[in-house]
Tab-separated table of C-alpha atoms in Angstrom:
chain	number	residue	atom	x	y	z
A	5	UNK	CA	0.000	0.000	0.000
A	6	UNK	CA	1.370	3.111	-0.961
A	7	UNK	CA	0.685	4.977	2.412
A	8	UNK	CA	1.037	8.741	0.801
A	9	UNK	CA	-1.393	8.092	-1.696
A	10	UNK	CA	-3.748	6.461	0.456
A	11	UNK	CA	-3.471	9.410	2.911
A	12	UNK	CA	-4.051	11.670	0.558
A	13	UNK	CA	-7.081	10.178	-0.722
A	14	UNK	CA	-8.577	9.806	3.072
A	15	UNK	CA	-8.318	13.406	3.230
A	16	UNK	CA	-10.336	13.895	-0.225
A	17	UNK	CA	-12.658	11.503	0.513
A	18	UNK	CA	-13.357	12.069	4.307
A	19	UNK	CA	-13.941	15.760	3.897
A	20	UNK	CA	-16.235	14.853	1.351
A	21	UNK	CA	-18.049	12.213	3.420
A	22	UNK	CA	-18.984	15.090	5.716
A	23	UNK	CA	-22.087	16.679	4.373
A	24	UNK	CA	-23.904	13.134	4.969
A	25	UNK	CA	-24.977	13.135	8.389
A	26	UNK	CA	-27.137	9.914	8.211
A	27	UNK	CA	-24.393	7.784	10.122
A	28	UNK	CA	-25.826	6.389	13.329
A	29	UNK	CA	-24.793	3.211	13.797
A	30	UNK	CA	-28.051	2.133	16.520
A	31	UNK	CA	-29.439	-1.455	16.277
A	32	UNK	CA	-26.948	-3.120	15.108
A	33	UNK	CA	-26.426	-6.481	17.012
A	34	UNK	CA	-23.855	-8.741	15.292
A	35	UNK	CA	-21.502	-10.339	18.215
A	36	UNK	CA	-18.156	-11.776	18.151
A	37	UNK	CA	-17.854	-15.056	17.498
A	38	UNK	CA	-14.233	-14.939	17.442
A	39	UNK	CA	-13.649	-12.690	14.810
A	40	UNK	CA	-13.101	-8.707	14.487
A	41	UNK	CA	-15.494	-6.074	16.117
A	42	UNK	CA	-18.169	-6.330	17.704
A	43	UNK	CA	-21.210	-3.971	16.420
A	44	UNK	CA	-23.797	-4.698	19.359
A	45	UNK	CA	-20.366	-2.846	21.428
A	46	UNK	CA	-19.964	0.631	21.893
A	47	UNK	CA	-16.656	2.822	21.247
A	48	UNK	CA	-13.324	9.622	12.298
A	49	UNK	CA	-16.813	9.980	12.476
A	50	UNK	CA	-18.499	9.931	16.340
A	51	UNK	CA	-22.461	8.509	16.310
A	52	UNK	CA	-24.108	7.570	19.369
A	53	UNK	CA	-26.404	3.773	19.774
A	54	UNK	CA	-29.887	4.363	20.617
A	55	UNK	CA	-29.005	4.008	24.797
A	56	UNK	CA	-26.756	6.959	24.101
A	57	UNK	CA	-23.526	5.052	23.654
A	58	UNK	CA	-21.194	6.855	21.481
A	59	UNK	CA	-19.333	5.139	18.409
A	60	UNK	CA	-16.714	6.050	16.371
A	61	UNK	CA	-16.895	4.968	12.325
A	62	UNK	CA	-14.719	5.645	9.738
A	63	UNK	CA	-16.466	7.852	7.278
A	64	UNK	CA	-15.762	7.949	4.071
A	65	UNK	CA	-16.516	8.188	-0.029
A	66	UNK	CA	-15.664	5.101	-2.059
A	67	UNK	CA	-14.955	8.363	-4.694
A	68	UNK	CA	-16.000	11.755	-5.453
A	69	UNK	CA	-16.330	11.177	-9.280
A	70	UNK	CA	-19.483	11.354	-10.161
A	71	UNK	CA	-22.145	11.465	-13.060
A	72	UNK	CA	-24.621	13.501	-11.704
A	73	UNK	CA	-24.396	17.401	-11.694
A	74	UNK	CA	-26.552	18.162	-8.588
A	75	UNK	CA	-26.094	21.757	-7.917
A	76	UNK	CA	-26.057	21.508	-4.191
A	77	UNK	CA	-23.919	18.693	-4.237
A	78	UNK	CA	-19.780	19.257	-3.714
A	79	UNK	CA	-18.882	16.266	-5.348
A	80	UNK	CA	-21.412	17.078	-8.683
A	81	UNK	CA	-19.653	16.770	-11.993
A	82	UNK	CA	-19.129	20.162	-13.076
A	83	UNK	CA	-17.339	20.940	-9.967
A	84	UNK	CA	-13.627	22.021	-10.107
A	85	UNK	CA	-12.434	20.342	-6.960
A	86	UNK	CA	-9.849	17.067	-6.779
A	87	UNK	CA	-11.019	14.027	-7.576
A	88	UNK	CA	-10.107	10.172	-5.910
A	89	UNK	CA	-10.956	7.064	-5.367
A	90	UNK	CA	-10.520	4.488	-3.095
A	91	UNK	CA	-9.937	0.602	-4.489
A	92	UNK	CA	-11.600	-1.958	-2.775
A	93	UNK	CA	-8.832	-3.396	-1.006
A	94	UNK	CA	-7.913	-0.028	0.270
A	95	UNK	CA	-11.251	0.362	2.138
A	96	UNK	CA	-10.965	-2.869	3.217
A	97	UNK	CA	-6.981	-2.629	4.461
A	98	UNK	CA	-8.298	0.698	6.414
A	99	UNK	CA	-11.151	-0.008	7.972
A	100	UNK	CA	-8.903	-2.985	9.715
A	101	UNK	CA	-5.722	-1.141	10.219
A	102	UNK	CA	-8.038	1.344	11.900
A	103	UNK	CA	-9.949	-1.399	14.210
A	104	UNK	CA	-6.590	-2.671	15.045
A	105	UNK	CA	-5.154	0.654	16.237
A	106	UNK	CA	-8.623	1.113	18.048
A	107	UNK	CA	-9.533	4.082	16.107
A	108	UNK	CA	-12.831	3.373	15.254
A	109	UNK	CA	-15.521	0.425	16.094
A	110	UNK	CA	-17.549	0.469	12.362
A	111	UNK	CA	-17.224	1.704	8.676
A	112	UNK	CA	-19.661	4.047	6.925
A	113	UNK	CA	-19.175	4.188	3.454
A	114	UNK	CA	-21.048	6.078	0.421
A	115	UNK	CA	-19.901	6.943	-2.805
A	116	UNK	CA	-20.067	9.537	-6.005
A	117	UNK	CA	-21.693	7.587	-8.484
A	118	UNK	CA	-19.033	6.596	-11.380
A	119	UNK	CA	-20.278	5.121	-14.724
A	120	UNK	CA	-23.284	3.443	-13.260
A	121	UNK	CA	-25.459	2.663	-10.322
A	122	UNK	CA	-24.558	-0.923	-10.269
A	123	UNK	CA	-20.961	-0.728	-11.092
A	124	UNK	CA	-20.725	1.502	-7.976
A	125	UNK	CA	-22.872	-0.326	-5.647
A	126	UNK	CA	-21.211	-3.412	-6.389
A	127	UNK	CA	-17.949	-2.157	-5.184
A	128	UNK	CA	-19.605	-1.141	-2.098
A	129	UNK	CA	-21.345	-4.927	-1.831
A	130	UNK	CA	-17.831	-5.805	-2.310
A	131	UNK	CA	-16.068	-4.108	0.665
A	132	UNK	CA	-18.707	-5.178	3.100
A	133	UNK	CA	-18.113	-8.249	1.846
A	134	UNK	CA	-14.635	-8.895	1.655
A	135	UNK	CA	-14.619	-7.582	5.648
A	136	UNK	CA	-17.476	-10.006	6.875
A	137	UNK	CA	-16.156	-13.438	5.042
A	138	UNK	CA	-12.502	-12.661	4.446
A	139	UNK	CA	-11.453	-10.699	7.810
A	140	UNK	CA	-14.673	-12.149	10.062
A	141	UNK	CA	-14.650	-8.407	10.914
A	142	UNK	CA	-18.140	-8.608	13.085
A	143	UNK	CA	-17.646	-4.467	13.492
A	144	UNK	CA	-21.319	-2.020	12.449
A	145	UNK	CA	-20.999	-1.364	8.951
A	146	UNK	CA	-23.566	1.417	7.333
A	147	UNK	CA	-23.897	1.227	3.374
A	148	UNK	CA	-25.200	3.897	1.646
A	149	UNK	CA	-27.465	2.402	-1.101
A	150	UNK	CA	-27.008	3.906	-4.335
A	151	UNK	CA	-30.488	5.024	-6.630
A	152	UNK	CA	-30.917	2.652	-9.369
A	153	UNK	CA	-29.332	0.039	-7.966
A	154	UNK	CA	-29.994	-3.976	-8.831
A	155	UNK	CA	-32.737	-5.450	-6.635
A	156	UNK	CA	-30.055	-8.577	-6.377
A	157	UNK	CA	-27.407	-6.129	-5.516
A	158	UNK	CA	-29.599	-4.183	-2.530
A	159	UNK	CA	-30.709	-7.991	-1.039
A	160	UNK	CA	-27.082	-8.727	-1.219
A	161	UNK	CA	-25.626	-5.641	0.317
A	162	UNK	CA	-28.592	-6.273	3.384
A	163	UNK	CA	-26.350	-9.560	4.025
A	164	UNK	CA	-23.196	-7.935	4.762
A	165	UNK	CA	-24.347	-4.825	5.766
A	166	UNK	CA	-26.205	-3.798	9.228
A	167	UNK	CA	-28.023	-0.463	8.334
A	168	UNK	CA	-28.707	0.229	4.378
A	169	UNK	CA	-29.512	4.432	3.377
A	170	UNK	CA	-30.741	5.942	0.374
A	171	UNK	CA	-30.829	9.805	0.612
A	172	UNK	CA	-34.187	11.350	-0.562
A	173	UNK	CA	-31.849	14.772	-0.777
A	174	UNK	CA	-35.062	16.631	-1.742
A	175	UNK	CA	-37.964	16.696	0.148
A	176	UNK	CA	-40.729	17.069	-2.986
A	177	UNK	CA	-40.100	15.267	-6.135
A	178	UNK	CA	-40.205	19.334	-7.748
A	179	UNK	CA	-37.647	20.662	-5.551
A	180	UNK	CA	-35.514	16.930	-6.512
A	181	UNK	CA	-36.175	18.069	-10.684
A	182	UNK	CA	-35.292	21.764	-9.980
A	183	UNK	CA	-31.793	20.868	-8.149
A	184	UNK	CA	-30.969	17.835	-9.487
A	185	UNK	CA	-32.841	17.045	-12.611
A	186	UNK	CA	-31.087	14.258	-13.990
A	187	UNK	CA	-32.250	11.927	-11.136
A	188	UNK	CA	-35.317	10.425	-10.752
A	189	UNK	CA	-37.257	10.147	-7.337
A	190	UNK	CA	-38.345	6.252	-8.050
A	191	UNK	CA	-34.731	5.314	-8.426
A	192	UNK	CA	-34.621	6.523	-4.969
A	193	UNK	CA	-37.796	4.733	-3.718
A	194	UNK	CA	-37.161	1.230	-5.002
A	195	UNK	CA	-34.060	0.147	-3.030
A	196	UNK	CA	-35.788	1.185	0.321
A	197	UNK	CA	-39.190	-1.430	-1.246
A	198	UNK	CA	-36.369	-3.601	-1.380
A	199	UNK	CA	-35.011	-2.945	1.931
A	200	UNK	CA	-38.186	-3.355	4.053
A	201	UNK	CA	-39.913	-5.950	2.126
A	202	UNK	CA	-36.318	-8.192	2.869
A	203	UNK	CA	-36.518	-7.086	6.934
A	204	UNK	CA	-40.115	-8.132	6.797
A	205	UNK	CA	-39.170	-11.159	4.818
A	206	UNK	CA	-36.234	-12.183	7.287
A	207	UNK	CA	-38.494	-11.359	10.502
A	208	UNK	CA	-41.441	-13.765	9.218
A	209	UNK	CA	-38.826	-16.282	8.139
A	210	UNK	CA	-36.865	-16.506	11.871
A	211	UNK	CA	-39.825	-17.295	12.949
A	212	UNK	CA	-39.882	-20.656	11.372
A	213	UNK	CA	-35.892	-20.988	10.997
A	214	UNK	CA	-33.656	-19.777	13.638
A	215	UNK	CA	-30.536	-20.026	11.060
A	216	UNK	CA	-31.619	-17.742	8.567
A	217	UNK	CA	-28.982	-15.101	7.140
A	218	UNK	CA	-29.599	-11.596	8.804
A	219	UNK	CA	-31.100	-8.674	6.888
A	220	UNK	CA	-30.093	-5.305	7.261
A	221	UNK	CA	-30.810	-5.862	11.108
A	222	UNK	CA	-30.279	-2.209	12.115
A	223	UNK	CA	-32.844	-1.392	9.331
A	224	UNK	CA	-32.605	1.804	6.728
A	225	UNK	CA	-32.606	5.600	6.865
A	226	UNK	CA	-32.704	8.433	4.992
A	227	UNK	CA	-31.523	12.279	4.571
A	228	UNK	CA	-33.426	15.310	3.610
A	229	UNK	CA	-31.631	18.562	3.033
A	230	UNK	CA	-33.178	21.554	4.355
A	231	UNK	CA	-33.426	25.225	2.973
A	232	UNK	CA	-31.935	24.116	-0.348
A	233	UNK	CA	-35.662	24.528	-1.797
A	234	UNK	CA	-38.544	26.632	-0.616
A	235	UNK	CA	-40.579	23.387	1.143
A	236	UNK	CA	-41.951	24.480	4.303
A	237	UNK	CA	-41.754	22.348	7.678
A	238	UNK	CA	-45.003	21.154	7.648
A	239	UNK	CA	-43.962	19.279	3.843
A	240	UNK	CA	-40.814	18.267	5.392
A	241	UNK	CA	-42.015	16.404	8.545
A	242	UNK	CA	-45.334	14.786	6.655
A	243	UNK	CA	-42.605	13.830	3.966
A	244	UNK	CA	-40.508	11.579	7.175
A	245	UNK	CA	-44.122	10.791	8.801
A	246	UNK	CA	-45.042	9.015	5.169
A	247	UNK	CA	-41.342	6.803	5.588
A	248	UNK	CA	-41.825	6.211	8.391
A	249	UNK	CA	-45.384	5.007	8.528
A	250	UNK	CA	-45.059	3.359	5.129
A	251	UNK	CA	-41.372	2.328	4.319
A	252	UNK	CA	-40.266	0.928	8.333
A	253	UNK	CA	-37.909	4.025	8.190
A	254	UNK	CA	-35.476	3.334	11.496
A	255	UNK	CA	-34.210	7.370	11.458
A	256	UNK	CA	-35.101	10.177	8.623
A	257	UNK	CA	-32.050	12.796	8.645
A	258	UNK	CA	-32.454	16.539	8.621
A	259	UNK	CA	-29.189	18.564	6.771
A	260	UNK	CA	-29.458	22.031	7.103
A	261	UNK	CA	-28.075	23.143	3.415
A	262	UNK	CA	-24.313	24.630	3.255
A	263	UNK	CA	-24.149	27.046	0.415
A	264	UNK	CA	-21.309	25.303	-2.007
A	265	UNK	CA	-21.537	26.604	-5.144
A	266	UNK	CA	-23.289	30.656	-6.383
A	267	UNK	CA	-26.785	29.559	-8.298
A	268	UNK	CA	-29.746	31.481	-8.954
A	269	UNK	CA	-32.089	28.118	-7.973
A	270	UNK	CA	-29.994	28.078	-4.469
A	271	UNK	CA	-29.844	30.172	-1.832
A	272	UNK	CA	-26.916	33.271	-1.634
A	273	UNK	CA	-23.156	31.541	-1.214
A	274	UNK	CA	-23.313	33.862	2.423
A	275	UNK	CA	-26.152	33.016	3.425
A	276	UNK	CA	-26.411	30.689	7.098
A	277	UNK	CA	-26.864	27.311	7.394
A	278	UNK	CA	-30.608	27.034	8.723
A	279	UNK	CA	-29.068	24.462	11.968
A	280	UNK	CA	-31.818	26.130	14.233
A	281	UNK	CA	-34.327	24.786	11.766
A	282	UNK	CA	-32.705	21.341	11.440
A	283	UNK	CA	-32.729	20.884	14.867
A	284	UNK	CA	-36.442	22.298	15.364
A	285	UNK	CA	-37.025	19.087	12.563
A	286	UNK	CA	-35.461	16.968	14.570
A	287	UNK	CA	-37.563	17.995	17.762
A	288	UNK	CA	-40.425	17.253	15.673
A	289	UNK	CA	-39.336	13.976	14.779
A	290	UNK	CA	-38.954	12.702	18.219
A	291	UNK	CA	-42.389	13.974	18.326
A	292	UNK	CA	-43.901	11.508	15.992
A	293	UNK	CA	-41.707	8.731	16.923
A	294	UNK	CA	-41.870	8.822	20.866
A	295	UNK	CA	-44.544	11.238	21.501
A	296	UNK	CA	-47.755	10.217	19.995
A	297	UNK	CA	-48.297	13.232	18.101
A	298	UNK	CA	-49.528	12.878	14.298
A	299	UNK	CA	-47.645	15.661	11.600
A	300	UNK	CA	-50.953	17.392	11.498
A	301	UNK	CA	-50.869	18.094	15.110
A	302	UNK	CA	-47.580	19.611	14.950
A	303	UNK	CA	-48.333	21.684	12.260
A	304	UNK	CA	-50.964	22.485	9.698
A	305	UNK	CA	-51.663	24.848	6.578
A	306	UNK	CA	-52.190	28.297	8.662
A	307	UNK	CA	-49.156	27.606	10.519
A	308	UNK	CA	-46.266	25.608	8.008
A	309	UNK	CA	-42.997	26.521	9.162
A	310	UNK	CA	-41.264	25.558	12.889
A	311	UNK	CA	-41.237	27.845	16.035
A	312	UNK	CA	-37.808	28.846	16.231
A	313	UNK	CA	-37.963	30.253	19.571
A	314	UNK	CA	-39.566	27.386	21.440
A	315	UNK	CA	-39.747	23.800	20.683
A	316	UNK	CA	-42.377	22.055	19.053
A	317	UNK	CA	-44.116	20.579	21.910
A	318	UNK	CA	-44.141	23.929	23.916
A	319	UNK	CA	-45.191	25.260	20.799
A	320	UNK	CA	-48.332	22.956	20.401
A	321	UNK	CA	-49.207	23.305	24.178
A	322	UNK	CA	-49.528	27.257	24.063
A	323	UNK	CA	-51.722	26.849	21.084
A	324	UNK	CA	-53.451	24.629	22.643
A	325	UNK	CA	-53.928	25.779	26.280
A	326	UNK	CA	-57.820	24.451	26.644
A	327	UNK	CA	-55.962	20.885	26.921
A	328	UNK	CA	-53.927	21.909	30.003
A	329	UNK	CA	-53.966	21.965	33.384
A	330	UNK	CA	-53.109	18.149	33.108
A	331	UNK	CA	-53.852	16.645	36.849
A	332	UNK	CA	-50.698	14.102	37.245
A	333	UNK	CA	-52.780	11.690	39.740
A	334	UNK	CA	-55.257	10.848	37.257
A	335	UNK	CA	-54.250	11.785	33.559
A	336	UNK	CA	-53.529	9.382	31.092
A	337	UNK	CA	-49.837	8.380	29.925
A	338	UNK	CA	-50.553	9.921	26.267
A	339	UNK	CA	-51.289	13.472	27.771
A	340	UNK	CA	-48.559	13.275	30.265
A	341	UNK	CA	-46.400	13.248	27.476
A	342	UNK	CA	-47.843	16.305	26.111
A	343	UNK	CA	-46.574	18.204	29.121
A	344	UNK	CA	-43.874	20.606	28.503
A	345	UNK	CA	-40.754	19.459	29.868
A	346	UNK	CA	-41.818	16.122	30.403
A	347	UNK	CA	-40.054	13.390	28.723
A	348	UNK	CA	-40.862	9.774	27.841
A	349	UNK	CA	-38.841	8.787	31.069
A	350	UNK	CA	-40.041	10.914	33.241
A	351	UNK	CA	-43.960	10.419	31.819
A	352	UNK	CA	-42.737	6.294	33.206
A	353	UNK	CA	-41.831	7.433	36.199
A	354	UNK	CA	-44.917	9.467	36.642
A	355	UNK	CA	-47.081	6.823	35.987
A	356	UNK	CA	-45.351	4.464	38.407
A	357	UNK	CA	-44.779	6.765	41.344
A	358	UNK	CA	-48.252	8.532	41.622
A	359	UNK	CA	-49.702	4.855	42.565
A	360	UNK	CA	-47.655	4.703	45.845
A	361	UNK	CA	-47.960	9.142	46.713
A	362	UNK	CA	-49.285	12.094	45.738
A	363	UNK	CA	-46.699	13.972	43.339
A	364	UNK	CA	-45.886	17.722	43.944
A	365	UNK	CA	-43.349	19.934	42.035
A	366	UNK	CA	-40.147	18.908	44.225
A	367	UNK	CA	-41.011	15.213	43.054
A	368	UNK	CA	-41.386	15.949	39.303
A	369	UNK	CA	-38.338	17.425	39.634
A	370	UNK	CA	-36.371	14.221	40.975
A	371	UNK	CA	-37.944	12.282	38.767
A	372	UNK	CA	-36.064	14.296	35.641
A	373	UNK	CA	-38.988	17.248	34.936
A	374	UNK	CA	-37.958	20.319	33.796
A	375	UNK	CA	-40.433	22.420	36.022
A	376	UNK	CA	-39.103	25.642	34.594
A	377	UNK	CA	-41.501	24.782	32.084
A	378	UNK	CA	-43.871	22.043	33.311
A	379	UNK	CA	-44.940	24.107	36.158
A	380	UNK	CA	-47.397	26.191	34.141
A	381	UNK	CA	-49.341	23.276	32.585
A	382	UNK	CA	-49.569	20.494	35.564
A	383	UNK	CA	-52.672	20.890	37.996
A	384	UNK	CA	-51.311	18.996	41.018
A	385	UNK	CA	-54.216	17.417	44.047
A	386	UNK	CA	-53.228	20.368	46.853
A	387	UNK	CA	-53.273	23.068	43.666
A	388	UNK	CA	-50.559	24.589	41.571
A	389	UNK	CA	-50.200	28.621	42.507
A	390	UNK	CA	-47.798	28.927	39.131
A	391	UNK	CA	-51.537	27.948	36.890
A	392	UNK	CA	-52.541	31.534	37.462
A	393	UNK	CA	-50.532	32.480	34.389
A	394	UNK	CA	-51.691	29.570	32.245
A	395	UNK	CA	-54.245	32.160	30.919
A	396	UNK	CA	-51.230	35.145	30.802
A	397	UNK	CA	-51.131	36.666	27.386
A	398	UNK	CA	-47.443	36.955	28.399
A	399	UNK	CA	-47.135	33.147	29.197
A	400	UNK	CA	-44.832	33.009	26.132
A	401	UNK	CA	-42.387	35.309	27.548
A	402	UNK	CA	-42.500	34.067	30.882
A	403	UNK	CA	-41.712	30.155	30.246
A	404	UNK	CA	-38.793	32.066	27.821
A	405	UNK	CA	-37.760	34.429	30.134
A	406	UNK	CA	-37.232	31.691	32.830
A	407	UNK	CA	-35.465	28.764	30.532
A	408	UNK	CA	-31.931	28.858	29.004
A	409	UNK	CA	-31.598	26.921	25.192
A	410	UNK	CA	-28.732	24.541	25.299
A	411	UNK	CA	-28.881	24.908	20.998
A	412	UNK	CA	-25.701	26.337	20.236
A	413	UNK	CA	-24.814	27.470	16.370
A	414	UNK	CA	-21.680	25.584	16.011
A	415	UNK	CA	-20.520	22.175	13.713
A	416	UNK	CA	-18.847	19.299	14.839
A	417	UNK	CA	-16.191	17.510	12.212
A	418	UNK	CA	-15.148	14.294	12.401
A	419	UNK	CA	-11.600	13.635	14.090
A	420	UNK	CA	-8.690	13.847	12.085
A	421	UNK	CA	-6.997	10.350	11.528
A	422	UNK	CA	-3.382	11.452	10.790
């Protein structure tokens, strides 16, 4: 291995990786049986497990050559930038050298598209692999799928792979032909049919044979990018609520856009990366995924775009203060979760306490509230002497006047490896 070149190309090729974001490595569970890695382990790309574990992948581009000439993309064709590629035995040679040296615990790798969707994805089938049945390397490895792919190419990949992603880029199929008009939206839809008709496959199948092959068994995701078209929020979220509902999405991504190139279809080169929208998006997604509440509820047609000075659920609760006092001793689990400052924790430990005592403030509190903002909306048994401003026109002010954001406007790049 010539070790300049290769470092040279990591550098290319990991910068480029950055502008996915759609690398969490959660659910993966393949153990050790002797081999290399361990992906159901925790422990340069850091992603955190779904019990908050963090995980550090390798994150790179197979190559930044590509056929496409997607204006928002760094690595389109018409792009003056430097060009590489990895080989497949390169990948492969890292992604163990780096285990080894205990750099990283997984490998994420996507790819510019070069001469064809299944010439590239193949390569990609072929690092996975060569790691799983030449090195036994049992580590999380994340594919990104590419559109247009081989059905026998995505149920392949699903084998060696333990999460599978195709990035809608675009929210609406418009915004997709405006940006990016040599792709096609159903090249992007098919390999995630593929995907979840395989999991669903697998799962009815280990029911009736223990020894059947895995499937993709930390599932698929996806990536929007955000404020490269004019979609509001409310298209955005009832664009993840329709994967999720409809394709067994595990995680839809939010990218706020980072002007790259001076268009008149994009926005200005200066203008900010929206990352107080992306992570109002992602607020909402919790929503529908732990909270119960519907894309409808979070938004609707008179009101389409995000709150950026309070979260969504606070948000929803001051429009919707004829729902609230909620009594803790006797309300439901569903609109405990509705409280502000109440999380899907603390709701459990609501629910379980107020059977043995009757819960005041100091006890919400221990049991992981944030009253700063609860406070205004709970009715407790002996009274609540904070509910007198529940019908304050200046409620808004007050819950912000009292509560400090922890959102700060700042990135986070993967670690150097060299």
């Amino acid at each position: 291995m010539n070790f300049d070149r290769v470092k040279e190309k990591l550098e290319i090729l990991a910068d480029a990786a950055k502008y996915d974001v759609s690398c969490s490595s959660s659910g993966g569970k393949r153990k050790n049986n002797g081999g290399l890695g361990d992906s159901s382990a925790s422990g340069i790309c850091h992603t955190y497990t779904e019990d908050g574990r963090c995980v550090s992948l390798l994150k790179i581009l197979l190559t930044n050559h590509c056929i496409y000439d997607c204006i928002y993309c760094v690595s389109r064709k018409s792009n003056d930038i430097k060009r590489a590629a990895f080989t497949v035995e390169e990948v492969v040679d890292l992604t163990i050298s780096f285990y080894r040296r205990n750099y990283i615990e997984g490998l994420f790798l996507s790819s510019g598209i070069f001469k064809d969707a299944d010439t590239t994805m193949e390569r990609l089938v072929r690092v996975a692999k060569k790691l799983r049945t030449e090195h036994n390397f049992n580590g999380y490895i994340h594919l990104k799928s590419i559109p247009g792919a081989s059905d026998d190419l995505m149920n392949e990949a699903a084998l060696y792979a333990d999460r599978l992603s195709v990035n809608l880029e675009i929210p609406t199929e418009s915004g997709l032909k405006l940006l990016a008009p040599d792709k096609n939206r159903e090249d992007m839809l098919q390999p995630m049919r593929i995907v979840q008709k395989g999991i669903q496959q697998y799962k009815d199948e280990k029911k009736l044979i223990k020894s059947v092959p895995r499937f993709a068994p930390a599932g698929q995701s996806t990536q929007m990018i955000v404020g490269a078209t004019n979609e509001n929020d409310l298209q955005i979220i009832k664009v993840a609520d329709h994967f999720y509902k409809n394709y067994g999405m595990k995680r839809v991504y939010y990218s706020g856009y980072i002007p790259v190139t001076v268009d008149n279809r994009l926005p200005a080169i200066t203008a900010e990366v929206p990352v107080l929208r992306e992570n109002r998006l992602y607020q909402s997604d919790w929503l529908m995924r732990f909270y119960g509440f519907k894309a409808d509820e979070i938004l609707d047609s008179n009101i389409p775009f995000l709150d950026l000075e309070v979260d969504p659920k606070l948000s929803w609760a001051l429009r919707h203060l004829d729902q609230f006092p909620v009594n803790l001793q006797t309300a439901d689990y569903k609109m405990i979760l509705r409280i502000p400052g109440i999380g899907v924790k603390t709701a459990q430990k609501i629910v379980s306490a107020r059977r043995f005592q009757v819960l005041n403030i100091d006890h919400i509190k221990k049991l992981g509230a944030a009253v700063n903002r609860a406070k205004y909306f709970i009715d407790f048994t002996y009274g609540n002497p904070f509910l007198k401003h529940l019908t304050d026109l200046n409620l808004r002010k007050l819950i912000i006047g009292g509560s400090q954001s922890k959102f700060q406007n700042q990135f986070s790049q993967q670690l150097t490896l060299f």
